């Protein structure tokens, strides 16, 4: 407990004109009035008003306020009357005590006060003299510090909620940052102990893990400023548990870095030095756009002045820096109390000293949300750009709306090609997420390049779009080339000739093609048939085409042919040959296809990758080169078959059906091939126009969360 003479000395230290006698009388009056009353903590009740007075001496408040603090509970809780107080201490003190008493009575009814904002206004209205509010806040702070001694859970919880909703915001409004922080942390511990402990544990872990990163950053900042001959104190201040928690909640982020929890502060000699220091900080480290705030030229309504900025600091981590003078610093920590000390010194005794109080109250009365107002008037210089950082702290500038994939391609096309995931500020996000200013982007890469055609739907940078398109085109070309080579080799085999590139080279001018690769791609794409290719390679030979050879074989056996099915537009067949599409793979116009001659049936058409074809590997005479004779404008429908694995959950079938319908497909048949507790396996026949249409249907299905896999049926 603070001793009587200690209290007097503390006040005298910052206010030599203080009325020593009044302080002593108030001390004794309160001590006697509270008498043998005991706090829940077991301490004598008087320890409470004394501690409240002690808190207020820390804010350097005037003598009347300290006297009021000592007396603040006497009218409410003891036999003392307001008249008594007025006669002993004068009417100004009596008015202050009365104000605090009324606020305390208000507190008793606060359960009925539903809306915190109304209640805060009420408190303000009741504290026309801001000192009433200051005493009330100090009173609440001490009660919160001793909250754990209260046995009743509901009462503890109610007091903590009220502190969080009413008193902490009020402390913030009048600039009492330190008191606001402590109130919030104490209330947080009561309201959500689990969250508080987990933040604390994470903090301890990061502190151990991060080792000496904070000292290193401090060292770098100090060295940098000293190099520019700026006299500056640099310190790192750990943010409060509750403010870390709220940031995590508001922005739904995990805190990954120690620098997230430490704010750095540069304290300089003059206003001009603030801006000079800012210039050097921005010169040395890339700034995080959108984070810079100049509260010196435009102070906050509560009087707060400082420069705020965020940069990618010396350790390539985002750090927050506040730059201010010593005077601004004291004001920031003490709020009105600092004002009090400064203004009191210059105002003298003619009553002007209260003008700042009235000004402050005016601001508070009008402040529906002045902080927001300031935010909105801040210049947004780079409206159409976003600025993001690599994990190493390099700045990457992108157009607004850019995604992590754009970011990856902006760094390097290899990173783009292998991009499979992205973390924004340590959190995994979908690749189509729009980046925001200041995001730190980490690209998750695979070992093999696999850009997806679906990316083109959300990419915004030309560089990324072009790279994806180029990659996909060249990959398709490679596939066509491989396929073309297989067809070429087969053609040679069928003609009984050894495969020879020299022969192909000679055939190029006859086919009006320039390179062998071009020829193989044309073969693979079906723009050149195997028959024409064979003819070009061996123009002097007049062998019967494979197809007609096979057909004569068929005719010989079956003796009859059905008319060619007009609904199946296929090139490479003799007229009148019976043809049907294989059930196993359901080929569609646009697919690469081959025909298999089946005795008595005709020609069965398979996709080139149908697994059934393996069984015809040793009977090459039965294979026919076929291609589609399909006009893209043709609107006839064909049936494609899909094999799906879908999560066994309510509504998944409905989603499936509506997705297919949205893609303008039509379900023709649906068969469940197996089912387990978790998944269904399906075969679905879908009416589509061609292979590309079916690809669209597949892409849409893959976007549904309950769909685990979708593929063309492959035999
Ligand atoms: Mn009290």
XYZ file of C-alpha atoms and ligand atoms in Angstrom:
716
model
C 0.000 0.000 0.000
C 1.207 3.492 -0.836
C 2.060 5.477 2.275
C 0.497 8.863 2.882
C 3.713 10.846 2.443
C 4.611 8.882 -0.707
C 1.372 9.903 -2.367
C 1.929 13.568 -1.518
C 5.493 13.420 -2.815
C 4.413 11.876 -6.091
C 1.937 14.692 -6.765
C 4.379 17.386 -5.654
C 6.956 15.954 -8.061
C 4.938 16.972 -11.144
C 2.777 19.734 -9.617
C 4.703 21.790 -7.038
C 1.641 24.016 -6.469
C -0.534 21.073 -5.303
C -2.483 21.544 -2.071
C -0.564 19.260 0.266
C -3.085 19.819 3.100
C -6.051 18.720 0.972
C -4.233 15.534 -0.049
C -3.434 14.693 3.577
C -6.989 15.399 4.744
C -8.497 13.319 1.955
C -6.198 10.411 2.827
C -7.274 10.453 6.459
C -10.975 11.104 5.650
C -11.170 8.107 3.336
C -9.187 5.848 5.685
C -11.600 6.630 8.521
C -14.763 6.475 6.401
C -13.975 3.012 5.043
C -12.851 1.914 8.502
C -12.869 -1.848 8.875
C -14.386 -2.562 5.435
C -12.587 -5.388 3.663
C -12.123 -6.027 -0.071
C -12.756 -9.427 -1.616
C -8.987 -9.788 -1.717
C -8.883 -9.589 2.087
C -7.142 -6.196 1.974
C -8.589 -3.246 3.883
C -11.053 -1.434 1.637
C -9.043 1.774 1.808
C -6.283 0.149 -0.248
C -8.621 0.500 -3.268
C -9.122 4.323 -3.355
C -5.455 4.648 -2.544
C -4.397 2.497 -5.512
C -6.790 4.433 -7.762
C -5.154 7.668 -6.643
C -1.769 6.065 -7.319
C -2.765 5.158 -10.889
C -3.824 8.769 -11.478
C -0.541 10.186 -10.186
C 1.044 8.066 -12.903
C -0.988 10.143 -15.368
C 0.235 13.334 -13.614
C -3.275 14.543 -12.836
C -4.056 17.626 -10.786
C -4.574 17.727 -7.037
C -8.411 17.847 -7.187
C -8.447 14.665 -9.245
C -6.193 12.838 -6.777
C -8.344 13.995 -3.862
C -11.441 12.838 -5.741
C -9.824 9.437 -6.314
C -9.218 9.023 -2.594
C -12.841 9.933 -1.834
C -14.558 8.326 -4.805
C -16.298 5.475 -2.948
C -17.048 7.261 0.337
C -20.486 8.614 -0.607
C -21.564 5.380 -2.257
C -20.220 2.903 0.275
C -19.868 4.693 3.634
C -21.838 6.997 5.869
C -20.102 10.099 4.493
C -22.340 12.607 2.672
C -21.735 14.907 -0.259
C -22.317 17.927 2.000
C -19.557 16.748 4.288
C -17.210 16.439 1.358
C -18.129 19.891 0.079
C -17.475 21.471 3.445
C -14.129 19.705 3.856
C -12.785 19.854 0.293
C -14.748 22.551 -1.538
C -17.419 22.403 -4.227
C -15.190 21.484 -7.226
C -14.102 18.262 -5.483
C -17.670 17.603 -4.332
C -18.897 17.920 -7.932
C -16.225 15.493 -9.117
C -17.028 12.953 -6.400
C -20.707 13.291 -7.202
C -19.990 12.608 -10.864
C -17.987 9.465 -10.106
C -20.667 8.270 -7.688
C -23.348 8.683 -10.351
C -21.259 6.714 -12.801
C -20.903 3.937 -10.247
C -24.672 3.820 -9.768
C -25.045 3.649 -13.508
C -22.852 0.610 -13.447
C -25.335 -1.251 -11.276
C -28.006 -0.978 -13.955
C -25.738 -1.724 -16.856
C -27.183 -5.211 -17.298
C -30.280 -3.600 -18.736
C -28.270 -1.419 -21.052
C -28.225 -3.415 -24.198
C -26.307 -1.149 -26.449
C -22.770 -0.400 -25.495
C -22.573 2.640 -27.750
C -25.527 4.280 -26.003
C -24.038 3.475 -22.680
C -20.724 5.042 -23.680
C -22.534 8.211 -24.749
C -24.309 8.231 -21.450
C -21.038 7.944 -19.584
C -19.654 10.843 -21.581
C -22.699 12.951 -20.855
C -22.288 12.202 -17.186
C -18.657 13.264 -17.270
C -18.852 16.822 -18.483
C -15.655 17.243 -16.525
C -13.347 14.710 -18.144
C -11.651 14.153 -14.788
C -14.722 12.236 -13.643
C -14.118 9.808 -16.464
C -10.414 9.588 -15.656
C -11.156 8.655 -12.035
C -13.763 6.168 -13.201
C -11.281 4.524 -15.603
C -8.601 4.286 -12.899
C -11.248 2.836 -10.567
C -12.167 0.228 -13.176
C -8.529 -0.554 -13.864
C -7.840 -1.366 -10.224
C -11.030 -3.405 -9.960
C -9.946 -5.372 -13.008
C -6.502 -5.940 -11.546
C -8.152 -7.526 -8.497
C -10.992 -9.220 -10.394
C -9.784 -12.738 -9.670
C -10.636 -12.328 -5.973
C -14.333 -12.167 -6.753
C -15.879 -15.605 -6.189
C -19.066 -15.197 -8.197
C -18.427 -16.344 -11.796
C -21.338 -14.398 -13.286
C -20.291 -11.201 -11.586
C -16.682 -11.568 -12.784
C -17.883 -12.243 -16.295
C -20.272 -9.275 -16.257
C -17.571 -6.878 -15.059
C -15.134 -8.144 -17.685
C -17.684 -7.780 -20.501
C -18.585 -4.301 -19.380
C -14.903 -3.376 -19.310
C -14.394 -4.694 -22.827
C -17.533 -3.051 -24.233
C -17.616 0.257 -22.389
C -14.479 1.290 -20.582
C -11.693 0.118 -22.861
C -13.242 1.970 -25.861
C -13.695 5.080 -23.710
C -10.051 4.937 -22.616
C -9.067 4.692 -26.257
C -11.193 7.671 -27.229
C -9.429 9.937 -24.810
C -6.045 8.625 -25.836
C -5.256 6.575 -22.728
C -3.574 3.862 -24.737
C -1.789 2.216 -21.823
C -4.933 1.954 -19.727
C -6.973 0.744 -22.689
C -4.416 -2.010 -23.373
C -4.338 -3.179 -19.784
C -8.133 -3.151 -19.450
C -8.481 -5.220 -22.594
C -5.893 -7.774 -21.566
C -7.391 -8.204 -18.104
C -10.905 -8.562 -19.526
C -9.639 -10.926 -22.238
C -8.169 -13.219 -19.571
C -11.580 -13.455 -17.930
C -13.737 -13.699 -21.051
C -11.653 -16.085 -23.107
C -8.929 -17.652 -21.026
C -8.308 -20.461 -23.518
C -7.678 -18.061 -26.375
C -5.491 -15.902 -24.203
C -3.399 -18.884 -23.126
C -2.991 -20.154 -26.647
C -1.843 -16.742 -27.862
C 0.557 -16.610 -24.920
C 1.919 -20.085 -25.671
C 2.391 -19.236 -29.343
C 4.114 -16.015 -28.338
C 6.507 -17.862 -26.040
C 7.236 -20.355 -28.785
C 7.959 -17.638 -31.346
C 10.143 -15.802 -28.879
C 12.257 -18.919 -28.372
C 12.168 -19.799 -32.057
C 12.899 -16.327 -33.381
C 15.959 -16.084 -31.176
C 17.541 -12.698 -31.524
C 15.677 -11.457 -34.574
C 14.225 -8.440 -32.766
C 17.637 -7.260 -31.496
C 19.016 -7.743 -35.012
C 16.249 -5.621 -36.530
C 16.787 -2.957 -33.850
C 20.505 -2.994 -34.572
C 19.944 -2.603 -38.315
C 17.488 0.293 -37.839
C 19.806 2.066 -35.406
C 22.802 1.634 -37.687
C 20.868 2.845 -40.712
C 19.631 6.007 -38.953
C 23.019 6.728 -37.395
C 24.525 6.459 -40.870
C 22.263 9.354 -41.879
C 23.162 11.314 -38.721
C 19.670 11.132 -37.244
C 19.610 11.149 -33.483
C 17.046 8.529 -32.642
C 16.004 6.053 -30.007
C 14.771 2.789 -31.522
C 12.802 0.266 -29.524
C 10.731 -2.831 -30.145
C 7.512 -3.167 -28.219
C 5.636 -6.431 -28.036
C 1.986 -6.049 -28.899
C -0.584 -6.962 -26.285
C -2.127 -10.424 -26.191
C -5.596 -9.119 -26.835
C -4.638 -6.964 -29.793
C -2.808 -9.923 -31.361
C -5.866 -12.070 -30.818
C -8.196 -9.503 -32.304
C -5.979 -9.088 -35.338
C -5.987 -12.865 -35.812
C -9.757 -12.921 -35.501
C -10.527 -9.873 -37.640
C -8.273 -10.825 -40.489
C -8.671 -14.541 -39.988
C -4.933 -15.044 -40.045
C -2.450 -17.101 -38.162
C 0.527 -15.258 -36.851
C 3.604 -16.731 -38.309
C 6.351 -14.321 -37.628
C 7.795 -12.764 -34.557
C 7.775 -9.447 -36.378
C 3.977 -9.650 -36.449
C 3.936 -9.272 -32.717
C 6.566 -6.621 -32.254
C 6.022 -2.986 -33.217
C 9.134 -0.909 -33.729
C 9.295 2.675 -32.641
C 11.702 5.408 -33.638
C 11.818 8.409 -31.337
C 13.497 11.542 -32.655
C 14.061 15.138 -31.587
C 11.794 17.166 -33.852
C 8.812 16.999 -36.218
C 11.172 17.543 -39.145
C 13.305 14.600 -38.030
C 10.211 12.391 -38.059
C 9.822 12.916 -41.797
C 13.562 12.674 -42.443
C 13.711 9.382 -40.545
C 10.673 8.184 -42.516
C 12.427 9.038 -45.766
C 15.498 7.055 -44.788
C 13.417 4.083 -43.637
C 11.543 4.010 -46.955
C 14.809 4.488 -48.794
C 16.404 1.532 -47.064
C 13.461 -0.895 -47.099
C 10.551 -1.390 -49.509
C 7.417 0.081 -47.997
C 4.198 -1.886 -47.787
C 1.706 0.289 -49.665
C -1.511 1.300 -47.993
C 0.016 1.137 -44.529
C 1.522 4.607 -44.337
C -0.351 7.074 -42.133
C 0.575 10.625 -41.265
C -0.981 11.404 -37.910
C 1.357 14.363 -37.457
C -0.185 16.553 -40.148
C -3.624 15.136 -39.307
C -3.760 14.010 -35.663
C -6.368 11.518 -34.514
C -9.387 13.055 -32.751
C -7.955 11.984 -29.420
C -4.875 14.058 -30.166
C -2.612 11.175 -31.108
C 0.293 12.157 -33.348
C 2.814 9.858 -35.017
C 3.914 8.536 -38.397
C 2.998 4.911 -39.082
C 4.474 2.757 -41.786
C 5.118 -0.894 -42.623
C 8.167 -2.032 -44.533
C 9.838 -5.241 -45.549
C 12.561 -4.897 -42.970
C 16.194 -5.966 -42.742
C 15.269 -9.596 -42.086
C 12.865 -9.671 -45.047
C 9.972 -9.675 -42.679
C 7.148 -7.233 -42.617
C 7.576 -4.864 -39.695
C 5.484 -2.010 -38.396
C 7.269 1.190 -37.464
C 6.008 4.255 -35.612
C 8.028 7.440 -35.827
C 7.424 10.294 -33.365
C 9.046 12.872 -31.118
C 9.522 12.422 -27.388
C 6.615 14.794 -26.721
C 4.312 12.942 -29.081
C 5.385 9.730 -27.418
C 4.360 10.924 -23.965
C 1.058 12.145 -25.307
C 0.469 8.814 -26.971
C 1.115 6.930 -23.767
C -0.687 9.278 -21.384
C -3.326 10.839 -23.617
C -5.234 13.679 -21.939
C -2.990 13.408 -18.931
C -0.003 14.576 -20.942
C -2.136 17.384 -22.327
C -2.995 18.241 -18.801
C 0.618 18.590 -17.761
C 1.607 20.671 -20.801
C -1.445 22.911 -20.944
C -1.540 23.467 -17.231
C 1.978 24.822 -17.299
C 1.184 27.395 -19.987
C -2.414 28.277 -19.088
C -1.830 29.786 -15.656
C -4.788 30.121 -13.306
C -7.282 32.134 -15.363
C -9.495 29.140 -16.139
C -8.216 28.723 -19.707
C -6.821 25.399 -18.640
C -10.235 23.887 -19.079
C -10.560 24.915 -22.687
C -8.862 21.777 -23.969
C -11.316 19.785 -21.884
C -14.237 21.410 -23.642
C -12.584 20.942 -27.006
C -12.015 17.295 -26.264
C -15.601 16.823 -25.148
C -16.827 18.508 -28.322
C -14.833 16.072 -30.362
C -16.090 13.136 -28.351
C -19.688 14.330 -28.671
C -19.431 14.556 -32.431
C -17.378 11.473 -32.957
C -19.579 8.862 -34.568
C -16.488 7.289 -36.021
C -13.818 9.865 -36.669
C -11.101 7.237 -36.975
C -12.870 5.861 -40.027
C -13.141 9.282 -41.536
C -9.383 9.682 -41.403
C -8.816 6.291 -42.982
C -10.951 7.216 -45.958
C -9.315 10.536 -46.655
C -5.864 8.999 -46.798
C -4.464 9.139 -50.281
C -4.583 5.898 -52.183
C -1.835 6.573 -54.638
C -1.703 3.357 -56.573
C -5.300 2.567 -57.242
C -4.814 0.222 -60.157
C -1.870 -1.738 -58.827
C -1.155 -4.176 -56.045
C 2.210 -4.556 -54.428
C 3.205 -7.931 -53.055
C 6.301 -9.491 -51.656
C 8.212 -12.700 -52.189
C 9.222 -14.678 -49.101
C 12.619 -13.004 -49.489
C 11.060 -9.569 -49.337
C 11.385 -8.653 -53.020
C 8.654 -6.346 -54.225
C 6.481 -7.588 -57.109
C 4.125 -5.093 -58.726
C 1.022 -6.480 -60.405
C -2.178 -5.101 -61.876
C -5.143 -5.017 -59.515
C -7.050 -8.297 -59.520
C -3.889 -10.348 -60.028
C -3.773 -13.843 -58.525
C -0.973 -15.923 -56.987
C -0.481 -17.567 -60.403
C 0.132 -14.148 -61.989
C 2.575 -13.531 -59.177
C 4.352 -16.836 -59.840
C 4.746 -16.072 -63.558
C 5.907 -12.537 -62.764
C 8.747 -13.981 -60.703
C 9.741 -16.639 -63.261
C 7.913 -18.714 -65.859
C 9.334 -21.926 -64.350
C 7.750 -20.993 -61.030
C 4.483 -20.323 -62.856
C 4.571 -23.645 -64.694
C 5.150 -25.627 -61.492
C 2.748 -23.619 -59.320
C 0.231 -25.870 -57.554
C -0.670 -23.823 -54.490
C -0.095 -20.526 -52.743
C 0.233 -19.146 -49.256
C -0.744 -15.552 -48.564
C 0.843 -14.253 -45.398
C 1.396 -17.800 -44.234
C -2.103 -19.036 -45.043
C -2.979 -21.463 -47.825
C -5.425 -19.931 -50.327
C -7.056 -20.968 -53.637
C -5.019 -20.065 -56.714
C -7.756 -17.792 -58.008
C -7.571 -15.551 -54.909
C -7.107 -11.861 -55.689
C -3.968 -10.422 -54.138
C -4.087 -7.397 -51.857
C -1.539 -4.726 -51.184
C 1.226 -5.904 -48.922
C 0.516 -9.624 -49.247
C 3.515 -11.850 -48.786
C 3.117 -14.584 -51.384
C 4.712 -17.992 -51.173
C 4.226 -20.294 -54.164
C 3.864 -24.013 -53.509
C 5.530 -25.869 -56.393
C 5.389 -29.352 -57.853
C 8.378 -31.091 -59.389
C 6.764 -31.365 -62.814
C 5.360 -28.462 -64.790
C 1.592 -28.714 -65.057
C -0.128 -25.443 -65.896
C -3.858 -25.863 -66.188
C -6.009 -24.539 -69.021
C -8.541 -23.465 -66.390
C -6.078 -20.846 -65.130
C -6.779 -18.795 -68.204
C -10.166 -18.050 -66.693
C -8.700 -15.985 -63.883
C -5.253 -14.786 -64.937
C -4.968 -11.039 -65.486
C -1.382 -10.526 -66.617
C -0.590 -11.024 -70.293
C 2.695 -12.640 -69.400
C 1.028 -15.405 -67.411
C -1.743 -15.969 -69.963
C 0.703 -16.230 -72.844
C 2.976 -18.588 -70.919
C 0.100 -20.920 -70.019
C -1.233 -20.967 -73.556
C 2.214 -21.578 -75.007
C 2.843 -24.421 -72.599
C -0.454 -26.147 -73.271
C -0.093 -25.790 -77.036
C 3.407 -27.224 -77.049
C 2.328 -30.065 -74.808
C -0.546 -30.939 -77.146
C 1.829 -30.717 -80.094
C 4.165 -33.196 -78.417
C 1.285 -35.584 -77.857
C 0.198 -35.299 -81.502
C 3.761 -35.831 -82.609
C 4.112 -39.022 -80.571
C 0.830 -40.302 -81.889
C 1.786 -39.365 -85.450
C 5.054 -41.260 -85.148
C 3.160 -44.378 -84.051
C 0.827 -44.084 -87.039
C 3.780 -43.539 -89.410
C 5.578 -46.617 -88.089
C 2.454 -48.701 -88.433
C 1.948 -47.502 -91.998
C 5.506 -48.550 -92.879
C 4.926 -51.911 -91.231
C 1.747 -52.465 -93.178
C 3.518 -51.645 -96.404
C 6.217 -54.140 -95.527
C 8.907 -51.468 -95.486
C 11.462 -50.691 -92.797
C 10.830 -47.372 -91.095
C 13.137 -44.771 -92.695
C 13.218 -41.071 -92.003
C 14.876 -40.484 -95.349
C 11.747 -41.786 -97.081
C 9.600 -39.451 -95.005
C 11.858 -36.526 -95.922
C 11.302 -37.299 -99.608
C 7.548 -37.409 -99.067
C 7.453 -33.918 -97.501
C 7.286 -31.867 -100.762
C 4.551 -34.149 -102.117
C 2.465 -33.414 -99.031
C 3.351 -29.689 -99.119
C 4.869 -29.914 -95.625
C 8.189 -28.498 -94.474
C 9.470 -30.617 -91.595
C 9.156 -34.156 -90.374
C 7.725 -32.915 -87.058
C 5.061 -30.989 -88.932
C 4.189 -34.159 -90.804
C 3.992 -36.279 -87.650
C 1.779 -33.672 -85.948
C -0.496 -33.614 -89.009
C -0.724 -37.400 -88.831
C -1.399 -37.286 -85.087
C -4.070 -34.620 -85.463
C -5.732 -36.589 -88.230
C -5.235 -33.827 -90.819
C -3.258 -36.372 -92.807
C -4.476 -39.954 -93.055
C -2.164 -42.937 -92.854
C -3.249 -43.907 -96.333
C -2.286 -40.577 -97.900
C 0.953 -40.665 -95.956
C 1.762 -44.156 -97.294
C 0.915 -43.020 -100.799
C 3.265 -40.041 -100.510
C 6.113 -42.172 -99.196
C 5.786 -44.828 -101.862
C 4.120 -43.131 -104.844
C 5.107 -45.824 -107.331
C 3.496 -48.605 -105.369
C -0.150 -49.144 -105.976
C -1.044 -51.361 -103.094
C -4.641 -51.620 -102.086
C -5.518 -49.494 -99.095
C -5.693 -51.297 -95.822
C -9.322 -50.480 -95.468
C -10.395 -51.905 -98.770
C -8.254 -54.967 -98.160
C -9.990 -55.561 -94.911
C -13.348 -54.856 -96.460
C -12.937 -57.425 -99.147
C -12.058 -59.797 -96.359
C -15.257 -58.923 -94.565
C -17.403 -59.091 -97.648
C -15.991 -62.499 -98.411
C -16.984 -63.789 -95.041
C -20.293 -62.192 -94.339
C -21.483 -61.704 -97.847
C -23.521 -58.666 -96.930
C -22.966 -55.188 -95.668
C -25.225 -52.783 -93.946
C -25.361 -49.275 -95.168
C -22.894 -46.920 -93.466
C -24.532 -45.175 -90.590
C -25.097 -41.638 -91.787
C -25.299 -40.370 -88.226
C -21.699 -41.309 -87.664
C -19.598 -38.968 -89.776
C -16.363 -40.870 -90.209
C -13.751 -40.643 -92.928
C -11.567 -43.569 -94.040
C -14.320 -46.130 -94.552
C -15.498 -47.599 -97.777
C -19.127 -46.709 -98.389
C -21.643 -49.121 -97.040
C -19.571 -50.522 -94.221
C -21.405 -51.188 -90.981
C -19.876 -49.103 -88.275
C -20.651 -48.523 -84.668
C -19.093 -46.743 -81.764
C -17.550 -48.865 -79.033
C -19.388 -48.881 -75.713
C -16.215 -49.161 -73.711
C -14.893 -45.729 -74.631
C -17.783 -43.980 -76.443
C -15.765 -41.985 -78.984
C -16.905 -38.480 -79.784
C -16.277 -36.217 -82.752
C -12.921 -34.612 -82.070
C -11.437 -37.699 -80.410
C -8.519 -39.517 -81.984
C -10.038 -42.781 -83.203
C -9.209 -46.121 -84.798
C -11.477 -48.742 -86.241
C -11.286 -52.433 -85.469
C -12.677 -54.809 -88.022
C -14.815 -57.448 -86.400
C -16.018 -60.368 -88.439
C -19.727 -60.231 -89.082
C -20.191 -56.993 -87.198
C -18.379 -54.437 -89.276
C -16.128 -51.781 -87.883
C -16.089 -50.829 -84.251
C -14.715 -47.384 -83.552
C -12.577 -46.889 -80.439
C -10.738 -43.890 -79.061
C -7.012 -44.203 -79.641
C -6.356 -44.614 -75.911
C -9.082 -47.177 -75.244
C -7.712 -49.990 -73.128
C -9.655 -52.557 -75.124
C -7.288 -51.968 -78.060
C -4.521 -53.804 -76.202
C -6.212 -57.096 -77.093
C -5.909 -56.299 -80.820
C -2.202 -55.523 -80.592
C -1.156 -58.729 -82.354
C -3.668 -58.454 -85.216
C -2.610 -55.256 -87.024
C -4.506 -56.279 -90.161
C -7.756 -55.578 -88.324
C -6.883 -51.908 -87.570
C -8.239 -49.069 -89.667
C -7.071 -45.471 -89.715
C -10.150 -43.392 -89.259
C -10.889 -39.780 -88.627
C -14.007 -37.750 -88.010
C -15.777 -35.993 -90.795
C -17.268 -33.544 -88.422
C -18.270 -29.977 -88.934
C -17.962 -27.860 -85.796
C -21.198 -26.095 -86.654
C -22.931 -29.473 -86.692
C -25.375 -29.565 -83.814
C -26.079 -33.281 -83.734
C -25.493 -34.934 -80.372
C -23.325 -37.880 -79.480
C -23.002 -39.868 -76.327
C -19.837 -39.657 -74.265
C -19.226 -41.843 -71.251
C -17.757 -40.599 -67.985
C -16.449 -42.515 -65.044
C -16.960 -40.622 -61.791
C -16.124 -41.024 -58.142
C -18.437 -38.934 -55.980
C -18.626 -38.474 -52.239
C -21.566 -40.369 -50.751
C -23.333 -37.424 -49.174
C -26.710 -35.740 -49.300
C -27.234 -33.625 -52.384
C -24.181 -34.772 -54.283
C -26.230 -36.387 -57.063
C -28.265 -33.226 -57.461
C -25.142 -31.106 -57.755
C -23.808 -33.532 -60.335
C -26.949 -33.348 -62.453
C -27.244 -29.604 -62.304
C -23.583 -29.119 -63.193
C -23.973 -31.283 -66.289
C -27.151 -29.444 -67.243
C -25.406 -26.095 -66.796
C -22.698 -27.267 -69.165
C -25.498 -27.967 -71.681
C -24.929 -31.702 -71.466
C -27.813 -34.142 -71.146
C -27.637 -37.216 -68.969
C -28.634 -40.182 -71.089
C -27.923 -43.005 -68.702
C -26.423 -43.393 -65.259
C -25.124 -46.517 -63.616
C -23.662 -46.994 -60.151
C -20.827 -49.488 -60.483
C -19.847 -49.620 -56.827
C -20.644 -47.824 -53.622
C -19.047 -47.584 -50.215
C -19.810 -45.592 -47.082
C -17.720 -42.724 -48.437
C -17.943 -42.876 -52.226
C -20.052 -43.863 -55.244
C -18.481 -45.011 -58.493
C -20.599 -44.109 -61.516
C -20.692 -44.499 -65.222
C -22.601 -41.606 -66.735
C -23.549 -41.313 -70.399
C -23.840 -37.720 -71.442
C -25.160 -36.354 -74.702
C -22.756 -33.760 -76.029
C -21.769 -32.268 -79.370
C -18.198 -33.415 -79.470
C -15.113 -34.226 -77.449
C -14.425 -30.610 -76.600
C -17.928 -30.223 -75.230
C -17.401 -33.267 -73.049
C -14.133 -31.750 -71.812
C -16.117 -28.693 -70.709
C -18.571 -30.917 -68.880
C -15.661 -32.656 -67.136
C -14.050 -29.376 -66.155
C -17.290 -28.152 -64.592
C -17.718 -31.422 -62.695
C -14.184 -31.201 -61.332
C -15.053 -27.875 -59.783
C -17.698 -29.478 -57.555
C -16.324 -30.231 -54.077
C -18.161 -33.542 -53.689
C -16.716 -34.875 -56.947
C -13.568 -36.751 -56.158
C -12.602 -37.674 -59.727
C -14.009 -37.506 -63.268
C -12.579 -39.178 -66.326
C -13.598 -40.291 -69.754
C -14.342 -43.984 -69.637
C -11.374 -45.736 -71.204
C -12.592 -49.251 -71.826
Mn -14.052 2.229 -6.558
